[in-house]
CSV table of C-alpha atoms and ligand atoms in Angstrom, one decimal:
chain,number,residue,atom,x,y,z
A,1,MET,CA,59.3,21.3,-26.6
A,2,ARG,CA,56.3,21.7,-29.0
A,3,SER,CA,54.7,25.0,-29.5
A,4,ILE,CA,51.0,25.1,-28.5
A,5,ASP,CA,50.1,25.6,-32.2
A,6,GLU,CA,51.9,22.4,-33.1
A,7,VAL,CA,50.2,20.6,-30.2
A,8,ASN,CA,46.8,21.9,-31.4
A,9,GLU,CA,47.5,20.8,-34.9
A,10,LEU,CA,48.0,17.3,-33.7
A,11,LEU,CA,44.8,17.3,-31.7
A,12,VAL,CA,42.8,18.8,-34.5
A,13,ALA,CA,44.0,16.1,-36.8
A,14,PHE,CA,43.2,13.4,-34.2
A,15,ASN,CA,39.7,14.9,-33.6
A,16,GLN,CA,39.1,14.8,-37.3
A,17,CYS,CA,39.9,11.1,-37.4
A,18,VAL,CA,37.4,10.5,-34.6
A,19,LEU,CA,34.7,12.4,-36.4
A,20,GLU,CA,35.4,11.4,-40.0
A,21,GLY,CA,37.3,8.1,-39.9
A,22,PRO,CA,40.8,7.2,-41.0
A,23,ALA,CA,43.1,10.1,-42.2
A,24,ARG,CA,44.2,8.0,-45.2
A,25,THR,CA,44.6,4.4,-46.4
A,26,ILE,CA,47.4,2.2,-45.0
A,27,SER,CA,49.5,-0.2,-47.1
A,28,GLU,CA,50.2,-3.7,-45.7
A,29,THR,CA,53.9,-2.7,-45.4
A,30,GLU,CA,53.0,0.4,-43.4
A,31,ALA,CA,50.7,-1.5,-41.0
A,32,SER,CA,53.6,-2.9,-38.9
A,33,THR,CA,54.9,0.7,-38.3
A,34,LEU,CA,51.6,2.0,-36.8
A,35,ARG,CA,51.5,2.8,-33.1
A,36,VAL,CA,48.3,2.2,-31.0
A,37,GLY,CA,47.2,3.6,-27.7
A,38,ILE,CA,44.3,2.5,-25.6
A,39,ASP,CA,43.1,4.9,-22.8
A,40,LEU,CA,40.9,3.2,-20.3
A,41,GLY,CA,39.2,6.2,-18.7
A,42,THR,CA,36.4,6.6,-16.2
A,43,SER,CA,34.1,8.1,-18.7
A,44,SER,CA,35.2,6.5,-22.0
A,45,ILE,CA,37.7,4.1,-23.6
A,46,VAL,CA,39.6,5.7,-26.4
A,47,ILE,CA,41.7,4.1,-29.2
A,48,ALA,CA,44.4,6.2,-30.9
A,49,VAL,CA,46.5,5.2,-33.9
A,50,VAL,CA,49.5,7.2,-35.2
A,51,ASP,CA,51.9,6.6,-38.0
A,52,GLU,CA,55.6,6.3,-37.9
A,53,ALA,CA,56.0,10.1,-38.0
A,54,GLY,CA,53.6,10.4,-35.1
A,55,LEU,CA,50.7,11.8,-37.1
A,56,PRO,CA,47.2,10.6,-36.2
A,57,VAL,CA,45.6,8.2,-38.7
A,58,TYR,CA,42.7,6.8,-36.7
A,59,GLY,CA,40.7,7.5,-33.5
A,60,ALA,CA,37.5,6.3,-31.9
A,61,LEU,CA,35.9,6.1,-28.5
A,62,GLU,CA,33.1,4.4,-26.6
A,63,TYR,CA,31.5,5.7,-23.5
A,64,ALA,CA,32.0,3.1,-20.8
A,65,LYS,CA,31.7,2.5,-17.1
A,66,ALA,CA,34.3,-0.3,-17.0
A,67,VAL,CA,36.9,1.8,-15.2
A,68,ARG,CA,36.5,3.9,-12.1
A,69,ASP,CA,39.1,6.4,-11.0
A,70,GLY,CA,41.8,4.6,-13.0
A,71,LEU,CA,40.9,1.1,-11.7
A,72,VAL,CA,39.2,-1.5,-13.9
A,73,VAL,CA,36.0,-2.4,-12.2
A,74,ASP,CA,34.4,-4.4,-15.0
A,75,TYR,CA,37.1,-6.5,-16.6
A,76,ILE,CA,34.8,-8.3,-19.2
A,77,GLY,CA,33.2,-5.0,-20.2
A,78,ALA,CA,36.6,-3.3,-20.7
A,79,VAL,CA,37.9,-6.3,-22.8
A,80,THR,CA,34.7,-6.4,-24.9
A,81,ILE,CA,34.9,-2.6,-25.7
A,82,THR,CA,38.6,-2.7,-26.4
A,83,ARG,CA,38.2,-5.7,-28.7
A,84,ARG,CA,35.4,-3.9,-30.5
A,85,LEU,CA,37.4,-0.7,-30.9
A,86,LYS,CA,40.3,-2.8,-32.2
A,87,ALA,CA,38.1,-4.6,-34.7
A,88,GLU,CA,36.5,-1.4,-35.9
A,89,ALA,CA,39.9,0.3,-36.3
A,90,GLU,CA,41.2,-2.7,-38.3
A,91,ALA,CA,38.2,-2.7,-40.6
A,92,ALA,CA,38.5,1.1,-41.2
A,93,LEU,CA,42.2,1.0,-41.8
A,94,GLY,CA,42.2,-2.2,-43.8
A,95,CYS,CA,45.1,-3.8,-41.8
A,96,SER,CA,45.6,-5.6,-38.5
A,97,LEU,CA,46.8,-3.9,-35.4
A,98,THR,CA,48.9,-6.2,-33.2
A,99,ARG,CA,50.6,-4.1,-30.5
A,100,ALA,CA,49.3,-1.4,-28.2
A,101,ALA,CA,50.2,0.7,-25.1
A,102,ALA,CA,48.0,1.8,-22.3
A,103,ALA,CA,48.3,4.1,-19.3
A,104,VAL,CA,47.4,4.2,-15.6
A,105,PRO,CA,47.2,7.0,-13.1
A,106,PRO,CA,50.6,7.6,-11.4
A,107,GLY,CA,51.1,5.5,-8.3
A,108,THR,CA,49.0,2.6,-9.7
A,109,LEU,CA,50.9,-0.5,-8.8
A,110,GLY,CA,50.8,-4.3,-8.7
A,111,LYS,CA,47.6,-6.1,-9.7
A,112,ASN,CA,45.8,-2.8,-10.5
A,113,LYS,CA,48.5,-2.1,-13.1
A,114,ASP,CA,48.6,-5.7,-14.3
A,115,VAL,CA,44.9,-5.8,-15.0
A,116,VAL,CA,45.3,-3.0,-17.5
A,117,SER,CA,47.8,-5.2,-19.4
A,118,HIS,CA,45.4,-8.1,-19.1
A,119,VAL,CA,42.6,-6.0,-20.7
A,120,LEU,CA,44.8,-5.3,-23.7
A,121,GLU,CA,45.9,-9.0,-23.9
A,122,GLY,CA,42.3,-10.1,-23.6
A,123,ALA,CA,41.6,-8.0,-26.7
A,124,ASP,CA,44.5,-9.7,-28.5
A,125,PHE,CA,47.0,-7.0,-28.3
A,126,GLU,CA,50.6,-7.5,-27.5
A,127,VAL,CA,51.4,-4.9,-24.8
A,128,THR,CA,54.3,-2.5,-25.7
A,129,ALA,CA,54.2,-0.3,-22.6
A,130,ILE,CA,52.0,0.8,-19.6
A,131,TYR,CA,52.6,4.5,-19.1
A,132,ASP,CA,51.7,6.9,-16.3
A,133,GLU,CA,48.9,9.1,-17.7
A,134,PRO,CA,50.7,12.4,-17.2
A,135,THR,CA,53.8,11.0,-18.9
A,136,ALA,CA,51.7,10.1,-21.9
A,137,ALA,CA,50.1,13.6,-21.9
A,138,ALA,CA,53.6,15.2,-21.7
A,139,LYS,CA,54.6,13.4,-24.9
A,140,VAL,CA,51.9,15.2,-26.8
A,141,LEU,CA,52.7,18.5,-25.2
A,142,GLY,CA,56.4,17.9,-25.8
A,143,LEU,CA,57.1,18.7,-22.2
A,144,VAL,CA,60.5,17.9,-20.7
A,145,ASN,CA,59.9,20.0,-17.6
A,146,GLY,CA,56.5,21.3,-16.6
A,147,ALA,CA,53.2,20.7,-14.8
A,148,VAL,CA,50.1,18.9,-16.1
A,149,VAL,CA,46.7,19.0,-14.4
A,150,ASP,CA,44.4,16.3,-15.9
A,151,VAL,CA,40.7,16.8,-15.0
A,152,GLY,CA,39.0,13.7,-16.0
A,153,GLY,CA,35.6,12.1,-15.1
A,154,GLY,CA,36.4,11.0,-11.6
A,155,THR,CA,39.6,12.6,-10.5
A,156,THR,CA,42.0,15.4,-11.0
A,157,GLY,CA,45.7,14.4,-11.3
A,158,ILE,CA,48.3,17.0,-10.7
A,159,THR,CA,51.8,16.1,-11.9
A,160,ILE,CA,55.2,17.8,-12.1
A,161,ILE,CA,57.5,16.5,-14.8
A,162,LYS,CA,61.2,16.9,-14.5
A,163,ARG,CA,63.5,15.7,-17.3
A,164,SER,CA,60.6,13.8,-18.9
A,165,LYS,CA,59.9,11.9,-15.7
A,166,VAL,CA,57.2,12.3,-13.1
A,167,SER,CA,58.8,14.0,-10.1
A,168,TYR,CA,55.7,14.6,-8.1
A,169,THR,CA,52.1,13.6,-8.5
A,170,VAL,CA,48.9,13.6,-6.5
A,171,ASP,CA,45.4,12.4,-7.5
A,172,GLU,CA,42.4,14.2,-6.0
A,173,PRO,CA,38.9,12.7,-6.1
A,174,THR,CA,37.2,15.6,-7.8
A,175,GLY,CA,36.4,15.6,-11.5
A,176,GLY,CA,33.8,16.2,-14.2
A,177,SER,CA,31.3,13.9,-12.4
A,178,HIS,CA,31.2,16.4,-9.5
A,179,MET,CA,30.3,19.2,-11.9
A,180,THR,CA,27.5,17.0,-13.1
A,181,LEU,CA,26.3,16.4,-9.5
A,182,VAL,CA,26.3,20.1,-8.8
A,183,LEU,CA,24.1,20.7,-11.9
A,184,SER,CA,21.8,17.8,-11.1
A,185,GLY,CA,21.2,19.2,-7.6
A,186,SER,CA,20.8,22.8,-8.7
A,187,TYR,CA,18.3,22.1,-11.5
A,188,GLY,CA,16.6,19.1,-9.8
A,189,ILE,CA,17.3,17.0,-12.9
A,190,SER,CA,18.8,13.5,-13.3
A,191,GLN,CA,22.5,13.0,-13.7
A,192,GLU,CA,22.0,11.9,-17.3
A,193,GLU,CA,20.2,15.2,-18.1
A,194,ALA,CA,22.8,17.2,-16.1
A,195,GLU,CA,25.6,15.5,-18.1
A,196,THR,CA,23.9,16.5,-21.4
A,197,LEU,CA,23.3,20.1,-20.1
A,198,LYS,CA,26.9,20.4,-19.0
A,199,ARG,CA,28.3,19.4,-22.4
A,200,ASP,CA,25.9,21.7,-24.3
A,201,ALA,CA,28.1,24.7,-25.3
A,202,SER,CA,25.0,26.8,-26.0
A,203,GLN,CA,24.1,26.6,-22.3
A,204,GLU,CA,27.5,27.4,-21.0
A,205,ARG,CA,26.7,31.1,-20.0
A,206,GLU,CA,24.0,29.8,-17.7
A,207,VAL,CA,25.7,26.6,-16.5
A,208,TYR,CA,29.3,27.8,-15.9
A,209,PRO,CA,28.6,30.0,-12.8
A,210,LEU,CA,27.3,26.9,-11.0
A,211,VAL,CA,30.4,24.9,-12.0
A,212,ARG,CA,32.9,27.6,-11.3
A,213,PRO,CA,33.3,26.9,-7.6
A,214,VAL,CA,34.2,23.3,-8.5
A,215,VAL,CA,36.9,24.6,-10.9
A,216,GLU,CA,38.1,27.0,-8.2
A,217,LYS,CA,38.4,24.1,-5.7
A,218,MET,CA,40.4,22.1,-8.2
A,219,ALA,CA,42.6,25.1,-8.9
A,220,THR,CA,43.2,25.6,-5.1
A,221,ILE,CA,44.2,22.0,-4.7
A,222,SER,CA,46.4,22.2,-7.7
A,223,ALA,CA,48.1,25.4,-6.5
A,224,ASN,CA,48.9,23.8,-3.2
A,225,ALA,CA,50.2,20.6,-4.9
A,226,LEU,CA,52.5,22.6,-7.1
A,227,ILE,CA,54.0,24.3,-4.0
A,228,THR,CA,54.3,21.0,-2.2
A,229,GLY,CA,55.9,19.4,-5.3
A,230,LYS,CA,58.3,22.4,-5.5
A,231,TYR,CA,57.3,23.4,-9.0
A,232,ARG,CA,59.1,26.6,-10.0
A,233,LYS,CA,57.1,29.7,-9.1
A,234,THR,CA,56.8,31.1,-12.6
A,235,GLY,CA,56.2,27.7,-14.3
A,236,PRO,CA,53.1,27.4,-16.5
A,237,VAL,CA,50.5,24.8,-16.0
A,238,TYR,CA,48.9,22.7,-18.8
A,239,VAL,CA,45.4,21.7,-18.2
A,240,VAL,CA,44.0,18.6,-20.0
A,241,GLY,CA,41.1,16.2,-19.7
A,242,GLY,CA,37.5,16.4,-20.7
A,243,ALA,CA,36.3,18.4,-17.8
A,244,THR,CA,38.5,21.4,-18.8
A,245,ASN,CA,36.3,21.9,-21.9
A,246,PHE,CA,34.5,25.0,-20.6
A,247,THR,CA,35.6,28.2,-22.4
A,248,GLU,CA,36.2,30.0,-19.1
A,249,PHE,CA,38.0,27.0,-17.4
A,250,ALA,CA,41.6,28.2,-18.1
A,251,ASP,CA,40.7,31.8,-16.9
A,252,THR,CA,39.1,30.6,-13.7
A,253,PHE,CA,42.1,28.4,-13.0
A,254,LYS,CA,44.6,31.1,-13.8
A,255,LYS,CA,43.0,33.5,-11.3
A,256,VAL,CA,43.5,31.0,-8.5
A,257,VAL,CA,46.9,29.5,-9.3
A,258,GLY,CA,48.5,32.8,-10.4
A,259,ARG,CA,50.4,31.2,-13.2
A,260,GLU,CA,50.1,30.9,-16.9
A,261,VAL,CA,47.5,28.3,-17.7
A,262,ILE,CA,47.6,26.6,-21.1
A,263,LYS,CA,44.7,24.5,-22.4
A,264,PRO,CA,45.1,22.7,-25.7
A,265,LEU,CA,42.3,22.1,-28.1
A,266,TYR,CA,40.3,18.9,-27.6
A,267,PRO,CA,41.9,18.4,-24.1
A,268,GLU,CA,40.1,15.0,-23.6
A,269,PHE,CA,42.3,13.6,-26.4
A,270,VAL,CA,45.7,14.6,-25.0
A,271,THR,CA,46.3,11.4,-22.9
A,272,PRO,CA,45.1,8.9,-25.5
A,273,LEU,CA,47.1,10.5,-28.3
A,274,GLY,CA,50.2,10.5,-26.0
A,275,ILE,CA,49.8,6.8,-25.2
A,276,ALA,CA,49.9,6.0,-29.0
A,277,LEU,CA,52.9,8.3,-29.5
A,278,GLY,CA,54.7,6.4,-26.8
A,279,SER,CA,53.9,3.0,-28.1
A,280,SER,CA,56.2,1.1,-30.5
B,1,ATP,N1,32.3,19.6,-23.6
B,1,ATP,C1,32.4,19.3,-22.3
B,1,ATP,N2,32.1,20.2,-21.3
B,1,ATP,C2,32.2,19.9,-20.0
B,1,ATP,N3,32.6,18.7,-19.6
B,1,ATP,C3,32.9,17.8,-20.5
B,1,ATP,C4,32.8,18.0,-21.9
B,1,ATP,N4,33.2,16.9,-22.6
B,1,ATP,C5,33.5,16.0,-21.6
B,1,ATP,N5,33.4,16.5,-20.4
B,1,ATP,C6,33.6,15.8,-19.1
B,1,ATP,O1,34.9,15.3,-19.0
B,1,ATP,C7,34.9,14.2,-18.2
B,1,ATP,C8,35.6,13.1,-19.0
B,1,ATP,O2,36.9,13.5,-19.3
B,1,ATP,P1,38.0,12.5,-19.8
B,1,ATP,O3,37.6,11.9,-21.1
B,1,ATP,O4,39.3,13.2,-19.8
B,1,ATP,O5,38.0,11.4,-18.6
B,1,ATP,P2,38.5,9.9,-18.5
B,1,ATP,O6,39.8,9.8,-19.0
B,1,ATP,O7,37.4,9.0,-19.1
B,1,ATP,O8,38.4,9.8,-16.9
B,1,ATP,P3,39.6,9.6,-15.8
B,1,ATP,O9,40.8,10.3,-16.4
B,1,ATP,O10,39.0,10.4,-14.6
B,1,ATP,O11,39.7,8.2,-15.6
B,1,ATP,C9,33.5,13.8,-18.0
B,1,ATP,O12,33.1,14.1,-16.6
B,1,ATP,C10,32.7,14.6,-19.0
B,1,ATP,O13,31.4,14.9,-18.5
B,2,MG,MG1,41.8,10.2,-18.3
């Protein structure tokens, strides 16, 4: 179990890599010990690189529409972006990256899971593992037993982890894009404008009251899922994913689920960082 301060320290370090470039230079001998994670998300594709000790050394992302609700809908697009992220990471770190892991929403099977491997292989990575997204998130949070709610672009995934394994999981088709639609409708603006408005922290006081009902709906669904999945009554819930970024998100969620709600810093980076931590 990691303390939330330790979790946040990791995420702050990763965010710094994303904003400012590599944390440090890498020697040729160290290159083979780096671990790489690729998160193919609905709203972006993220690359995360950590060192042998699990400390972030590099991070980058590209907004993309190559994946929808965890399924690759534009294979060539996904490969092209992953390839570019790899090349940029290699140039920045001054070494080659040969192996990587990825993740899929829990319950993704067969060809839908295979295609994620193929995207990595298409970008010249040897695939080390394909994780369940919440299992990857749990690695960052240091969770052995607990509940994770991942509110991404297209979906909200609610997962109960027991002894480091997924014991119950459900994916609900409500995510950040629904918040954008609500804002687009309310203000009579395009979805692109609504997306920008939604992410503008200086507008949050005005915008959040419109978004709150969506958060309450997600929280109600989560509360029911936690009961169905037999999560212990007093167990806390970790919320991750880009759409939890609103300052009031955890508070709204807590009021509905009636449990402690813990939101790490830079919640959109929890899953990608976890994928890298789990790679080898
Ligand atoms: N500062 C912010 N405020 C509000 N919403 C945000 C903010 N930053 C990102 N988002 C929203 O978070 C969502 C993307 O989250 P995330 O990066 O976790 O998704 P993803 O992994 O790409 O998608 P998924 O997990 O659904 O496949 C988008 O809907 C985006 O608009
Ligand atoms: Mg995601």
